[in-house]
Amino acid sequence: MHKRAKGAIKGIVQGVGFRPFVYQLAQRYKLSGYVSNTPFGVDLEVEGEEENVEQFVRAVVSDPPPLAQIASVEWREIPPRQETGFEIRKSQVGPERSTLISPDVCICQDCLSELLDPHDRRYRYPFINCTNCGPRYTIIQDIPYDRATTTMKKFRMCPACQQEYDNPLNRRFHAQPNACWDCGPRVFLHDAEANPVPTPDPIKETIALLEKGYILAIKGLGGFHLAVDASNHRAVVRLRRRKHREEKPLAIMVKDLETARTIAHLNEAEAEVLASHQRPIVLLKKRRFHGLSPQVAPKNQYFGIMLPYTPLHYLLMEGNYRALVMTSGNMTEEPITIDNNHAFRYLKGIADFFLVHNRDIYLRSDDSVVRIVDGTPRQIRRSRGYVPVPVFLSQNISPLVPTLAVGAELKNTICLTKENRAFLSQHIGDMENLETFQFFQLTIKHLRRILEIQPQVIAHDLHPDYLSTKFAVKQTELPTIGVQHHHAHIVSCMAEHGLVEPVIGLAMDGTGLGDDAHIWGCEFMLSDLTSYKRVAHLDYLPLPGGDMAAKYPWRMALAYLYKAFGENLFEIPIPFVQRLDQAEAKLVLKMAQRAVNSPLTSSCGRLFDAVASLIGLRDRIAFEGQAAIELEMCQQGSDEIIYPTSIRRERDVWILETSQLIKAIVEDIIRGIPRGRISHRFHNTLVRLFVEMTLEIHRETGITTVVLSGGSFQNVTLLTSLTRALRDQGFSVYSHCLVPTNDGGLALGQAICAALKLAGKKGKFQG
């Protein structure tokens, strides 16, 4: 029986070899018809024997190209036309487009085989790619995604490449970055003064320089890396000194999984993510005898490891070194460098040599960072390889009013929504300088253009001093909606999991402006998608010196000691008090007592800082969260001792008191209990306290769904122990997987909340 079917496929189905895949599938099943790109995805019609058509329809969904992601498929039967042959038709254009764009992905196995094949015409060509791999997002300047709208437009394909590009049976059919030695981009080596280094093979010369201990600035897929031999201690120390990166861990690249296993412990789930086509940095537990410089990740039990993801990386990893430090090519706190001339100027004092290329990067994209927790990949920094793949929203939430959310101050990302999709941008960074703010503006402009989203509202944080907030309220094009920081955290996790009914939200982090103008950070909320009620929080303490208290944890330790012991704190016989500069400490206390630049805070992050300083781990931090990270890392023992705490009621809010906890920690210090065991008991105590508070809220509300969000849940002990304990009490517990639990995922919650508010959907907890 003869049959004709018409299909409409939406998702990431353009620029990923989907049309030649359909063409070849139609040939296999002897079908006639056509396939075409449309403004919304791919349209196709197939005609032939009924059984063949049905097999074709199943195969389209079950075995798509590697980079394709099918969001929806619609089929309907139409009258046969009795035509012969199958064709790839010219792309359809229209006034509105909603196709999805593939992220940048690592080199595929076919291209890697050609790269290393001496008989292949692209042997050792560092920009080899096909429809299944290579750059996408970082080279797209506009849509439709075609070579003329990418940074490859200046390279005219040679006849051999053009023939591949035009052949639907070829792996490089419409591969926009397609190129070879004869027609494509090249690499060039320069010295520290930007002078060309004469060499027949810049890559081999770069390898020789790395082996000698030089620092190389290497232009990659989404920006420059600064590279040194990770085993060369002097080179790593020199890189840290020049980059002014004191102690923050440096990412490393290794050749393959086998090498990774000699440096770090690696389970099956970690290996799978490490080798995935996204190729993120994965946090892996160090082996005791790893052979790398201790300055790669000082005072940290983990390495951030990634595998090569470009052909250039694979060639560079042929050197006589086990691992390369591959840290972002920038000065600390500035965006990653993407332009050759900019790199020559701004990385001049860091790099000894520059390996550059002439394929322009349009939009920078840092390496993504992932950690596997309880077998589940968790995003820490969502960027290259994952963006711009959207978060698909449940039918209970979508379709949404087109919305732009501008995120917070630290780990900034922005989010745009369209119908049932939320597009979270790549990592933008900490909004603390003009360069990052300009990158933030470019990202908004670029995503609006390539996604064709015209937002109707802008969502922003409540903090008036954030650059992102200032951007939102200063513009006059669109109305704005402020979203409380911790409510946005909870909503982002709810949206990720499709939750719409009220939840008990635990938002734990370092900083977020509250409705009462205090700095929140340990919040228990009754929350739905548009409203919340704060029902419990950590007791308020002054933040002596504001941001200075986050940089100098001893200030928070002092504030906690004063709350617990009063003026007698200076008589406590513990090392913390003995190492205090008493004159400075008394000045800081006086500042706090008089509320001079000392806002009140309920921050969970600052409590971690205080305990870390009290037990002698760290009085000053070199990067955000360092004290809290080291407090988690130093844990020892397995006892189940819980320090005393208390919960009191103040009007309609529960207050979690910490003075008893601090006194008990001081007693343990005096008794000589090792700080690793104190840390373990502190973690035990917080878990028990948070469970007790959640149970109390459940007794009052009957709610059994708990959502965990905020940067403090990057602490694996806190996340896993609390999740387990709450589930043991019968709660359904949700935490982040698709987007970061830190402020990198905040914009998603802002966008959902504002879009629903604009649509007039009021929440249960609306004031």
CSV table of N, CA and C in Angstrom, one decimal, residues 505-562:
chain,number,residue,atom,x,y,z
A,505,GLY,N,11.2,26.0,50.3
A,505,GLY,CA,12.5,26.3,49.6
A,505,GLY,C,13.5,26.7,50.6
A,506,LEU,N,14.7,26.0,50.5
A,506,LEU,CA,15.9,26.3,51.3
A,506,LEU,C,16.9,26.9,50.4
A,507,ALA,N,17.0,28.3,50.6
A,507,ALA,CA,18.0,29.0,49.7
A,507,ALA,C,19.2,29.4,50.6
A,508,MET,N,20.3,28.8,50.3
A,508,MET,CA,21.5,29.0,51.1
A,508,MET,C,22.7,29.5,50.3
A,509,ASP,N,23.2,30.7,50.6
A,509,ASP,CA,24.3,31.3,49.9
A,509,ASP,C,25.0,32.3,50.7
A,510,GLY,N,25.8,33.2,50.0
A,510,GLY,CA,26.6,34.2,50.7
A,510,GLY,C,25.9,35.5,50.8
A,511,THR,N,25.3,36.0,49.8
A,511,THR,CA,24.7,37.3,49.7
A,511,THR,C,23.5,37.4,48.8
A,512,GLY,N,22.5,38.1,49.3
A,512,GLY,CA,21.3,38.5,48.5
A,512,GLY,C,20.5,39.5,49.3
A,513,LEU,N,20.1,40.6,48.7
A,513,LEU,CA,19.4,41.6,49.4
A,513,LEU,C,18.0,41.1,49.7
A,514,GLY,N,17.6,41.3,50.9
A,514,GLY,CA,16.2,40.9,51.4
A,514,GLY,C,15.2,42.0,51.3
A,515,ASP,N,14.0,41.7,51.5
A,515,ASP,CA,12.9,42.7,51.5
A,515,ASP,C,13.1,43.7,52.7
A,516,ASP,N,13.7,43.3,53.7
A,516,ASP,CA,13.9,44.2,54.9
A,516,ASP,C,15.2,45.0,54.8
A,517,ALA,N,15.8,45.0,53.6
A,517,ALA,CA,17.1,45.7,53.4
A,517,ALA,C,18.3,45.1,54.0
A,518,HIS,N,18.1,44.0,54.7
A,518,HIS,CA,19.3,43.2,55.2
A,518,HIS,C,19.8,42.2,54.2
A,519,ILE,N,21.0,41.7,54.5
A,519,ILE,CA,21.6,40.8,53.6
A,519,ILE,C,21.2,39.4,54.0
A,520,TRP,N,20.4,38.7,53.1
A,520,TRP,CA,19.9,37.4,53.4
A,520,TRP,C,20.9,36.3,52.9
A,521,GLY,N,20.7,35.1,53.4
A,521,GLY,CA,21.6,34.0,52.9
A,521,GLY,C,21.4,32.7,53.5
A,522,CYS,N,20.5,32.5,54.4
A,522,CYS,CA,20.1,31.2,54.9
A,522,CYS,C,18.6,31.3,55.2
A,523,GLU,N,17.8,31.0,54.1
A,523,GLU,CA,16.4,31.3,54.0
A,523,GLU,C,15.5,30.1,53.9
A,524,PHE,N,14.5,30.0,54.7
A,524,PHE,CA,13.5,29.0,54.5
A,524,PHE,C,12.2,29.7,54.0
A,525,MET,N,11.7,29.3,52.8
A,525,MET,CA,10.6,30.0,52.2
A,525,MET,C,9.5,29.1,51.8
A,526,LEU,N,8.3,29.5,52.0
A,526,LEU,CA,7.2,28.9,51.3
A,526,LEU,C,7.1,29.6,50.0
A,527,SER,N,7.2,28.8,48.9
A,527,SER,CA,7.4,29.4,47.6
A,527,SER,C,6.6,28.8,46.5
A,528,ASP,N,6.0,29.6,45.6
A,528,ASP,CA,5.6,29.1,44.4
A,528,ASP,C,6.3,29.9,43.3
A,529,LEU,N,5.8,29.9,42.1
A,529,LEU,CA,6.6,30.5,41.0
A,529,LEU,C,6.6,32.0,40.9
A,530,THR,N,5.6,32.6,41.6
A,530,THR,CA,5.5,34.1,41.5
A,530,THR,C,5.6,34.8,42.9
A,531,SER,N,5.5,34.0,44.0
A,531,SER,CA,5.5,34.6,45.3
A,531,SER,C,6.1,33.7,46.3
A,532,TYR,N,6.4,34.3,47.5
A,532,TYR,CA,7.0,33.5,48.6
A,532,TYR,C,6.7,34.2,49.9
A,533,LYS,N,6.9,33.4,51.0
A,533,LYS,CA,6.8,33.9,52.3
A,533,LYS,C,8.0,33.4,53.1
A,534,ARG,N,8.7,34.3,53.6
A,534,ARG,CA,9.9,33.9,54.4
A,534,ARG,C,9.5,33.4,55.8
A,535,VAL,N,9.7,32.2,56.1
A,535,VAL,CA,9.2,31.6,57.3
A,535,VAL,C,10.3,31.3,58.4
A,536,ALA,N,11.6,31.3,58.0
A,536,ALA,CA,12.7,31.0,58.9
A,536,ALA,C,14.0,31.5,58.3
A,537,HIS,N,14.9,31.9,59.2
A,537,HIS,CA,16.2,32.3,58.7
A,537,HIS,C,17.2,32.2,59.8
A,538,LEU,N,18.5,32.2,59.5
A,538,LEU,CA,19.6,32.2,60.5
A,538,LEU,C,19.5,33.6,61.2
A,539,ASP,N,19.9,33.6,62.5
A,539,ASP,CA,19.9,34.8,63.2
A,539,ASP,C,20.8,35.9,62.6
A,540,TYR,N,20.4,37.1,62.7
A,540,TYR,CA,21.1,38.2,62.1
A,540,TYR,C,22.4,38.6,62.9
A,541,LEU,N,23.5,38.8,62.2
A,541,LEU,CA,24.7,39.3,62.7
A,541,LEU,C,25.2,40.5,61.9
A,542,PRO,N,26.0,41.4,62.4
A,542,PRO,CA,26.5,42.5,61.6
A,542,PRO,C,27.6,41.9,60.7
A,543,LEU,N,27.7,42.5,59.5
A,543,LEU,CA,28.7,42.1,58.5
A,543,LEU,C,29.8,43.2,58.6
A,544,PRO,N,30.8,43.1,59.4
A,544,PRO,CA,31.7,44.2,59.7
A,544,PRO,C,32.5,44.6,58.5
A,545,GLY,N,32.3,45.8,58.0
A,545,GLY,CA,33.0,46.3,56.8
A,545,GLY,C,32.3,45.9,55.5
A,546,GLY,N,31.1,45.3,55.6
A,546,GLY,CA,30.4,44.9,54.3
A,546,GLY,C,31.2,43.9,53.6
A,547,ASP,N,31.5,44.1,52.3
A,547,ASP,CA,32.2,43.2,51.5
A,547,ASP,C,33.6,42.7,52.1
A,548,MET,N,34.2,43.6,52.9
A,548,MET,CA,35.4,43.2,53.5
A,548,MET,C,35.3,42.0,54.4
A,549,ALA,N,34.1,41.8,55.0
A,549,ALA,CA,33.9,40.6,55.9
A,549,ALA,C,33.9,39.3,55.1
A,550,ALA,N,33.5,39.4,53.8
A,550,ALA,CA,33.6,38.2,53.0
A,550,ALA,C,35.0,37.9,52.6
A,551,LYS,N,35.8,38.9,52.4
A,551,LYS,CA,37.2,38.7,52.0
A,551,LYS,C,38.1,38.4,53.2
A,552,TYR,N,37.7,38.8,54.4
A,552,TYR,CA,38.5,38.5,55.6
A,552,TYR,C,37.6,37.7,56.6
A,553,PRO,N,37.5,36.4,56.5
A,553,PRO,CA,36.6,35.6,57.4
A,553,PRO,C,36.8,35.9,58.9
A,554,TRP,N,38.0,36.3,59.3
A,554,TRP,CA,38.2,36.6,60.8
A,554,TRP,C,37.2,37.6,61.3
A,555,ARG,N,36.8,38.5,60.4
A,555,ARG,CA,35.8,39.5,60.8
A,555,ARG,C,34.5,38.9,61.2
A,556,MET,N,34.1,37.9,60.4
A,556,MET,CA,32.8,37.2,60.8
A,556,MET,C,33.0,36.3,62.0
A,557,ALA,N,34.2,35.7,62.2
A,557,ALA,CA,34.4,34.9,63.4
A,557,ALA,C,34.4,35.8,64.6
A,558,LEU,N,34.9,37.0,64.5
A,558,LEU,CA,34.9,38.0,65.6
A,558,LEU,C,33.4,38.3,65.9
A,559,ALA,N,32.6,38.6,64.9
A,559,ALA,CA,31.2,38.9,65.1
A,559,ALA,C,30.4,37.8,65.8
A,560,TYR,N,30.7,36.6,65.4
A,560,TYR,CA,30.0,35.4,66.0
A,560,TYR,C,30.5,35.2,67.5
A,561,LEU,N,31.8,35.4,67.7
A,561,LEU,CA,32.3,35.3,69.1
A,561,LEU,C,31.7,36.4,70.0
A,562,TYR,N,31.6,37.6,69.5
A,562,TYR,CA,31.0,38.7,70.3
A,562,TYR,C,29.6,38.4,70.6
